[in-house]
């Protein structure tokens, strides 16, 4: 007589369960977990990052040659040309396959493990989140712009409006590729990185907290030198995104929040000629940071409320996603 040693199959998580956070950040911790597995995954991801940076540099050089702008710096190209912005967004979108590479090489898991505790990307749930986040962020940012205009300040900073063709090209690139860029960052930081950090702790709650703090700090640091208040603002964004991942058991809501937030901010900034890859290391108005944090918290609260309503649509307590 033999006894099966196969691990029990994970059932879809109730997004309202208090164990959802631990189940997502602890998803890579199982019978085959070893302390060195996150390091193997990190080594594979580092190699992938080097390849992405080299590809970006080659692409940028070719684009410079074809457009006759060989003296254009990377920051300037991203902020003023559609091809510079496209190259940067696609490079950041590589965070998705890099996250898959990390869990496969380090933990022998499939890509679905990064998407959600259900082992897949929940398209229906993601689409339900979009209008909620869009409504909140559009309304909130319109209010912020109105306050800036009434105060006599340029709401998107100094800039020169681009020509019509350039403006259309920039907006098209923003709308079509910014969601990919947002997905890349969320899969990388809230996905693979959070799960890798969480796998080191035998206590799920501790692993979840450490994962949130590490991913938020590294996410903000990855944006380069910036004003301390802006750094703190991005840390808050990372923590809010981690909360959404915990509460819903997957990356969908965090990706939607990130994508909608960036598109809502970048489209008018592109039209105003104030689109930049990294903000200046100049003091950011505290009220502006406070307004941005408030927008994020309101959007997170709206998604949390939507999650609660979704949980009540089925008698077993699970949302119909």
GROMACS .gro file of C-alpha atoms in nm:
model
  321
    1UNK     CA    1   0.000   0.000   0.000
    2UNK     CA    2   0.139   0.340  -0.097
    3UNK     CA    3   0.055   0.686   0.027
    4UNK     CA    4   0.033   0.978  -0.215
    5UNK     CA    5   0.275   1.260  -0.140
    6UNK     CA    6   0.137   1.502  -0.398
    7UNK     CA    7   0.044   1.840  -0.247
    8UNK     CA    8  -0.325   1.916  -0.218
    9UNK     CA    9  -0.460   2.119  -0.505
   10UNK     CA   10  -0.521   2.479  -0.414
   11UNK     CA   11  -0.885   2.577  -0.444
   12UNK     CA   12  -0.978   2.924  -0.566
   13UNK     CA   13  -0.951   3.169  -0.280
   14UNK     CA   14  -1.236   3.367  -0.140
   15UNK     CA   15  -1.119   3.725  -0.210
   16UNK     CA   16  -1.271   3.831   0.121
   17UNK     CA   17  -1.085   3.575   0.326
   18UNK     CA   18  -0.842   3.701   0.585
   19UNK     CA   19  -0.601   3.439   0.455
   20UNK     CA   20  -0.591   3.575   0.099
   21UNK     CA   21  -0.288   3.798   0.165
   22UNK     CA   22  -0.087   3.514   0.311
   23UNK     CA   23  -0.192   3.280   0.031
   24UNK     CA   24  -0.068   3.517  -0.240
   25UNK     CA   25   0.262   3.628  -0.087
   26UNK     CA   26   0.322   3.274   0.041
   27UNK     CA   27   0.229   3.107  -0.287
   28UNK     CA   28   0.589   3.005  -0.362
   29UNK     CA   29   0.639   2.845  -0.022
   30UNK     CA   30   0.550   2.476  -0.043
   31UNK     CA   31   0.695   2.127   0.005
   32UNK     CA   32   0.973   2.199  -0.247
   33UNK     CA   33   1.068   2.537  -0.101
   34UNK     CA   34   1.428   2.592  -0.006
   35UNK     CA   35   1.590   2.909   0.125
   36UNK     CA   36   1.804   2.942  -0.188
   37UNK     CA   37   1.521   2.927  -0.442
   38UNK     CA   38   1.447   3.304  -0.432
   39UNK     CA   39   1.816   3.367  -0.497
   40UNK     CA   40   1.809   3.146  -0.806
   41UNK     CA   41   1.503   3.332  -0.928
   42UNK     CA   42   1.674   3.667  -0.858
   43UNK     CA   43   1.981   3.559  -1.057
   44UNK     CA   44   1.761   3.465  -1.354
   45UNK     CA   45   1.572   3.794  -1.333
   46UNK     CA   46   1.898   3.990  -1.312
   47UNK     CA   47   2.021   3.825  -1.630
   48UNK     CA   48   1.691   3.906  -1.796
   49UNK     CA   49   1.717   4.269  -1.683
   50UNK     CA   50   2.062   4.301  -1.839
   51UNK     CA   51   1.922   4.168  -2.166
   52UNK     CA   52   1.633   4.416  -2.155
   53UNK     CA   53   1.866   4.711  -2.087
   54UNK     CA   54   2.092   4.608  -2.376
   55UNK     CA   55   1.790   4.571  -2.607
   56UNK     CA   56   1.664   4.914  -2.501
   57UNK     CA   57   2.004   5.070  -2.570
   58UNK     CA   58   2.027   4.911  -2.915
   59UNK     CA   59   1.670   5.008  -3.002
   60UNK     CA   60   1.730   5.363  -2.883
   61UNK     CA   61   2.048   5.391  -3.089
   62UNK     CA   62   1.875   5.264  -3.403
   63UNK     CA   63   1.584   5.503  -3.349
   64UNK     CA   64   1.825   5.794  -3.308
   65UNK     CA   65   1.996   5.707  -3.635
   66UNK     CA   66   1.670   5.666  -3.829
   67UNK     CA   67   1.522   5.992  -3.701
   68UNK     CA   68   1.841   6.196  -3.729
   69UNK     CA   69   1.843   6.279  -3.358
   70UNK     CA   70   2.174   6.123  -3.260
   71UNK     CA   71   2.235   6.382  -2.990
   72UNK     CA   72   1.906   6.322  -2.810
   73UNK     CA   73   1.940   6.199  -2.452
   74UNK     CA   74   1.719   5.913  -2.333
   75UNK     CA   75   1.519   6.130  -2.089
   76UNK     CA   76   1.457   6.389  -2.359
   77UNK     CA   77   1.352   6.126  -2.613
   78UNK     CA   78   1.105   5.965  -2.373
   79UNK     CA   79   0.952   6.299  -2.280
   80UNK     CA   80   0.930   6.448  -2.629
   81UNK     CA   81   0.915   6.172  -2.891
   82UNK     CA   82   0.666   5.894  -2.949
   83UNK     CA   83   0.939   5.643  -3.033
   84UNK     CA   84   1.132   5.718  -2.713
   85UNK     CA   85   0.820   5.671  -2.502
   86UNK     CA   86   0.729   5.354  -2.692
   87UNK     CA   87   1.073   5.202  -2.636
   88UNK     CA   88   1.065   5.282  -2.264
   89UNK     CA   89   0.712   5.148  -2.212
   90UNK     CA   90   0.790   4.824  -2.394
   91UNK     CA   91   1.111   4.784  -2.192
   92UNK     CA   92   0.915   4.825  -1.868
   93UNK     CA   93   0.648   4.585  -1.995
   94UNK     CA   94   0.922   4.321  -1.997
   95UNK     CA   95   0.861   4.300  -1.623
   96UNK     CA   96   0.583   4.052  -1.700
   97UNK     CA   97   0.800   3.784  -1.866
   98UNK     CA   98   1.077   3.859  -1.615
   99UNK     CA   99   0.835   3.778  -1.331
  100UNK     CA  100   0.740   3.455  -1.507
  101UNK     CA  101   1.110   3.375  -1.549
  102UNK     CA  102   1.172   3.434  -1.178
  103UNK     CA  103   0.905   3.194  -1.056
  104UNK     CA  104   0.989   2.932  -1.317
  105UNK     CA  105   1.367   2.935  -1.272
  106UNK     CA  106   1.367   2.977  -0.896
  107UNK     CA  107   1.054   2.799  -0.780
  108UNK     CA  108   0.948   2.571  -1.066
  109UNK     CA  109   0.606   2.733  -1.084
  110UNK     CA  110   0.401   2.831  -1.388
  111UNK     CA  111   0.331   3.194  -1.483
  112UNK     CA  112  -0.022   3.176  -1.346
  113UNK     CA  113   0.116   3.169  -0.991
  114UNK     CA  114   0.212   3.535  -1.029
  115UNK     CA  115  -0.129   3.646  -1.159
  116UNK     CA  116  -0.348   3.531  -0.870
  117UNK     CA  117  -0.409   3.264  -0.610
  118UNK     CA  118  -0.633   3.096  -0.866
  119UNK     CA  119  -0.335   3.041  -1.094
  120UNK     CA  120  -0.467   3.257  -1.377
  121UNK     CA  121  -0.535   3.614  -1.485
  122UNK     CA  122  -0.900   3.690  -1.401
  123UNK     CA  123  -1.008   3.898  -1.701
  124UNK     CA  124  -1.370   3.937  -1.594
  125UNK     CA  125  -1.267   4.074  -1.256
  126UNK     CA  126  -1.012   4.311  -1.412
  127UNK     CA  127  -1.274   4.453  -1.647
  128UNK     CA  128  -1.513   4.509  -1.356
  129UNK     CA  129  -1.249   4.714  -1.177
  130UNK     CA  130  -1.169   4.943  -1.472
  131UNK     CA  131  -1.478   5.171  -1.469
  132UNK     CA  132  -1.466   5.209  -1.091
  133UNK     CA  133  -1.101   5.316  -1.084
  134UNK     CA  134  -1.141   5.530  -1.398
  135UNK     CA  135  -1.436   5.723  -1.255
  136UNK     CA  136  -1.260   5.792  -0.924
  137UNK     CA  137  -0.925   5.895  -1.070
  138UNK     CA  138  -1.065   6.110  -1.352
  139UNK     CA  139  -1.290   6.300  -1.110
  140UNK     CA  140  -1.013   6.340  -0.851
  141UNK     CA  141  -0.750   6.454  -1.101
  142UNK     CA  142  -0.988   6.702  -1.262
  143UNK     CA  143  -1.039   6.854  -0.918
  144UNK     CA  144  -0.662   6.875  -0.864
  145UNK     CA  145  -0.611   7.040  -1.205
  146UNK     CA  146  -0.885   7.292  -1.128
  147UNK     CA  147  -0.719   7.385  -0.799
  148UNK     CA  148  -0.380   7.426  -0.972
  149UNK     CA  149  -0.527   7.646  -1.244
  150UNK     CA  150  -0.714   7.863  -0.993
  151UNK     CA  151  -0.390   7.903  -0.800
  152UNK     CA  152  -0.219   8.029  -1.116
  153UNK     CA  153   0.013   7.728  -1.154
  154UNK     CA  154   0.066   7.506  -1.458
  155UNK     CA  155  -0.098   7.178  -1.350
  156UNK     CA  156   0.155   6.960  -1.531
  157UNK     CA  157   0.463   7.173  -1.488
  158UNK     CA  158   0.645   7.385  -1.749
  159UNK     CA  159   0.646   7.260  -2.103
  160UNK     CA  160   0.593   7.345  -2.468
  161UNK     CA  161   0.292   7.193  -2.639
  162UNK     CA  162   0.399   6.959  -2.922
  163UNK     CA  163   0.273   6.984  -3.278
  164UNK     CA  164  -0.051   6.816  -3.373
  165UNK     CA  165   0.108   6.504  -3.530
  166UNK     CA  166   0.351   6.459  -3.243
  167UNK     CA  167   0.072   6.508  -2.988
  168UNK     CA  168  -0.149   6.245  -3.155
  169UNK     CA  169   0.142   6.000  -3.174
  170UNK     CA  170   0.227   6.052  -2.806
  171UNK     CA  171  -0.135   6.003  -2.696
  172UNK     CA  172  -0.169   5.685  -2.903
  173UNK     CA  173   0.149   5.543  -2.750
  174UNK     CA  174   0.035   5.638  -2.399
  175UNK     CA  175  -0.309   5.479  -2.438
  176UNK     CA  176  -0.189   5.160  -2.608
  177UNK     CA  177   0.134   5.085  -2.423
  178UNK     CA  178   0.106   5.245  -2.078
  179UNK     CA  179  -0.117   4.957  -1.956
  180UNK     CA  180   0.161   4.719  -2.062
  181UNK     CA  181   0.418   4.929  -1.875
  182UNK     CA  182   0.198   4.929  -1.564
  183UNK     CA  183   0.148   4.553  -1.588
  184UNK     CA  184   0.524   4.504  -1.618
  185UNK     CA  185   0.594   4.702  -1.302
  186UNK     CA  186   0.316   4.534  -1.103
  187UNK     CA  187   0.411   4.181  -1.210
  188UNK     CA  188   0.772   4.257  -1.121
  189UNK     CA  189   0.730   4.438  -0.787
  190UNK     CA  190   0.394   4.326  -0.644
  191UNK     CA  191   0.416   3.989  -0.818
  192UNK     CA  192   0.748   3.805  -0.835
  193UNK     CA  193   0.938   4.027  -0.586
  194UNK     CA  194   0.662   4.016  -0.323
  195UNK     CA  195   0.622   3.641  -0.355
  196UNK     CA  196   0.998   3.581  -0.346
  197UNK     CA  197   1.037   3.789  -0.030
  198UNK     CA  198   0.726   3.633   0.126
  199UNK     CA  199   0.859   3.282   0.064
  200UNK     CA  200   1.147   3.341   0.307
  201UNK     CA  201   0.918   3.370   0.607
  202UNK     CA  202   0.753   3.068   0.769
  203UNK     CA  203   0.500   3.306   0.924
  204UNK     CA  204   0.259   3.417   0.647
  205UNK     CA  205   0.163   3.747   0.810
  206UNK     CA  206   0.527   3.846   0.859
  207UNK     CA  207   0.609   3.749   0.502
  208UNK     CA  208   0.319   3.956   0.369
  209UNK     CA  209   0.426   4.268   0.559
  210UNK     CA  210   0.793   4.232   0.464
  211UNK     CA  211   0.694   4.178   0.101
  212UNK     CA  212   0.483   4.494   0.097
  213UNK     CA  213   0.755   4.709   0.252
  214UNK     CA  214   1.032   4.571   0.029
  215UNK     CA  215   0.834   4.602  -0.294
  216UNK     CA  216   0.714   4.956  -0.213
  217UNK     CA  217   1.063   5.080  -0.123
  218UNK     CA  218   1.233   4.923  -0.428
  219UNK     CA  219   0.951   5.036  -0.658
  220UNK     CA  220   1.001   5.396  -0.551
  221UNK     CA  221   1.382   5.371  -0.564
  222UNK     CA  222   1.365   5.230  -0.917
  223UNK     CA  223   1.227   5.563  -1.039
  224UNK     CA  224   1.561   5.731  -0.970
  225UNK     CA  225   1.653   6.048  -0.782
  226UNK     CA  226   1.348   6.240  -0.672
  227UNK     CA  227   1.210   6.473  -0.410
  228UNK     CA  228   1.161   6.303  -0.069
  229UNK     CA  229   0.789   6.376  -0.074
  230UNK     CA  230   0.759   6.223  -0.420
  231UNK     CA  231   0.953   5.919  -0.298
  232UNK     CA  232   0.708   5.886  -0.008
  233UNK     CA  233   0.416   5.925  -0.249
  234UNK     CA  234   0.540   5.631  -0.455
  235UNK     CA  235   0.594   5.425  -0.140
  236UNK     CA  236   0.230   5.488  -0.052
  237UNK     CA  237   0.130   5.382  -0.403
  238UNK     CA  238   0.323   5.058  -0.357
  239UNK     CA  239   0.156   4.988  -0.023
  240UNK     CA  240  -0.188   5.061  -0.168
  241UNK     CA  241  -0.117   4.827  -0.460
  242UNK     CA  242  -0.005   4.557  -0.216
  243UNK     CA  243  -0.328   4.601  -0.022
  244UNK     CA  244  -0.531   4.548  -0.339
  245UNK     CA  245  -0.330   4.236  -0.422
  246UNK     CA  246  -0.387   4.101  -0.072
  247UNK     CA  247  -0.757   4.188  -0.061
  248UNK     CA  248  -0.842   4.044  -0.402
  249UNK     CA  249  -0.588   3.762  -0.411
  250UNK     CA  250  -0.428   3.873  -0.738
  251UNK     CA  251  -0.259   4.145  -0.941
  252UNK     CA  252  -0.556   4.251  -1.154
  253UNK     CA  253  -0.681   4.544  -0.942
  254UNK     CA  254  -0.327   4.674  -0.882
  255UNK     CA  255  -0.248   4.664  -1.254
  256UNK     CA  256  -0.573   4.846  -1.336
  257UNK     CA  257  -0.505   5.113  -1.072
  258UNK     CA  258  -0.150   5.164  -1.199
  259UNK     CA  259  -0.250   5.171  -1.566
  260UNK     CA  260  -0.548   5.405  -1.526
  261UNK     CA  261  -0.353   5.638  -1.297
  262UNK     CA  262  -0.068   5.668  -1.546
  263UNK     CA  263  -0.291   5.715  -1.850
  264UNK     CA  264  -0.506   5.978  -1.675
  265UNK     CA  265  -0.193   6.173  -1.580
  266UNK     CA  266   0.015   6.119  -1.894
  267UNK     CA  267  -0.237   6.203  -2.167
  268UNK     CA  268  -0.286   6.569  -2.062
  269UNK     CA  269   0.083   6.595  -1.973
  270UNK     CA  270   0.176   6.478  -2.324
  271UNK     CA  271  -0.059   6.733  -2.478
  272UNK     CA  272   0.094   7.006  -2.262
  273UNK     CA  273   0.450   6.905  -2.353
  274UNK     CA  274   0.523   6.827  -1.987
  275UNK     CA  275   0.573   6.452  -2.018
  276UNK     CA  276   0.890   6.340  -1.839
  277UNK     CA  277   1.039   6.001  -1.762
  278UNK     CA  278   1.157   6.110  -1.416
  279UNK     CA  279   1.037   6.421  -1.232
  280UNK     CA  280   1.287   6.689  -1.144
  281UNK     CA  281   1.457   6.666  -0.805
  282UNK     CA  282   1.275   6.983  -0.707
  283UNK     CA  283   1.045   7.030  -0.410
  284UNK     CA  284   0.700   6.890  -0.479
  285UNK     CA  285   0.411   7.088  -0.326
  286UNK     CA  286   0.294   6.899  -0.016
  287UNK     CA  287  -0.070   6.965  -0.104
  288UNK     CA  288  -0.019   6.802  -0.444
  289UNK     CA  289   0.126   6.490  -0.281
  290UNK     CA  290  -0.156   6.487  -0.027
  291UNK     CA  291  -0.410   6.511  -0.309
  292UNK     CA  292  -0.246   6.224  -0.497
  293UNK     CA  293  -0.240   6.003  -0.186
  294UNK     CA  294  -0.606   6.085  -0.124
  295UNK     CA  295  -0.691   5.985  -0.483
  296UNK     CA  296  -0.515   5.651  -0.437
  297UNK     CA  297  -0.687   5.580  -0.106
  298UNK     CA  298  -1.030   5.666  -0.245
  299UNK     CA  299  -0.971   5.443  -0.548
  300UNK     CA  300  -0.853   5.158  -0.323
  301UNK     CA  301  -1.160   5.202  -0.104
  302UNK     CA  302  -1.385   5.191  -0.411
  303UNK     CA  303  -1.223   4.867  -0.532
  304UNK     CA  304  -1.252   4.718  -0.182
  305UNK     CA  305  -1.622   4.804  -0.178
  306UNK     CA  306  -1.663   4.646  -0.522
  307UNK     CA  307  -1.490   4.333  -0.392
  308UNK     CA  308  -1.731   4.311  -0.100
  309UNK     CA  309  -2.029   4.345  -0.333
  310UNK     CA  310  -1.885   4.079  -0.564
  311UNK     CA  311  -1.846   3.843  -0.270
  312UNK     CA  312  -2.216   3.871  -0.196
  313UNK     CA  313  -2.320   3.772  -0.549
  314UNK     CA  314  -2.259   3.403  -0.488
  315UNK     CA  315  -2.390   3.191  -0.201
  316UNK     CA  316  -2.046   3.035  -0.139
  317UNK     CA  317  -1.897   3.378  -0.065
  318UNK     CA  318  -1.673   3.382  -0.373
  319UNK     CA  319  -1.705   3.655  -0.632
  320UNK     CA  320  -1.813   3.555  -0.979
  321UNK     CA  321  -1.477   3.624  -1.141
   0.00000   0.00000   0.00000
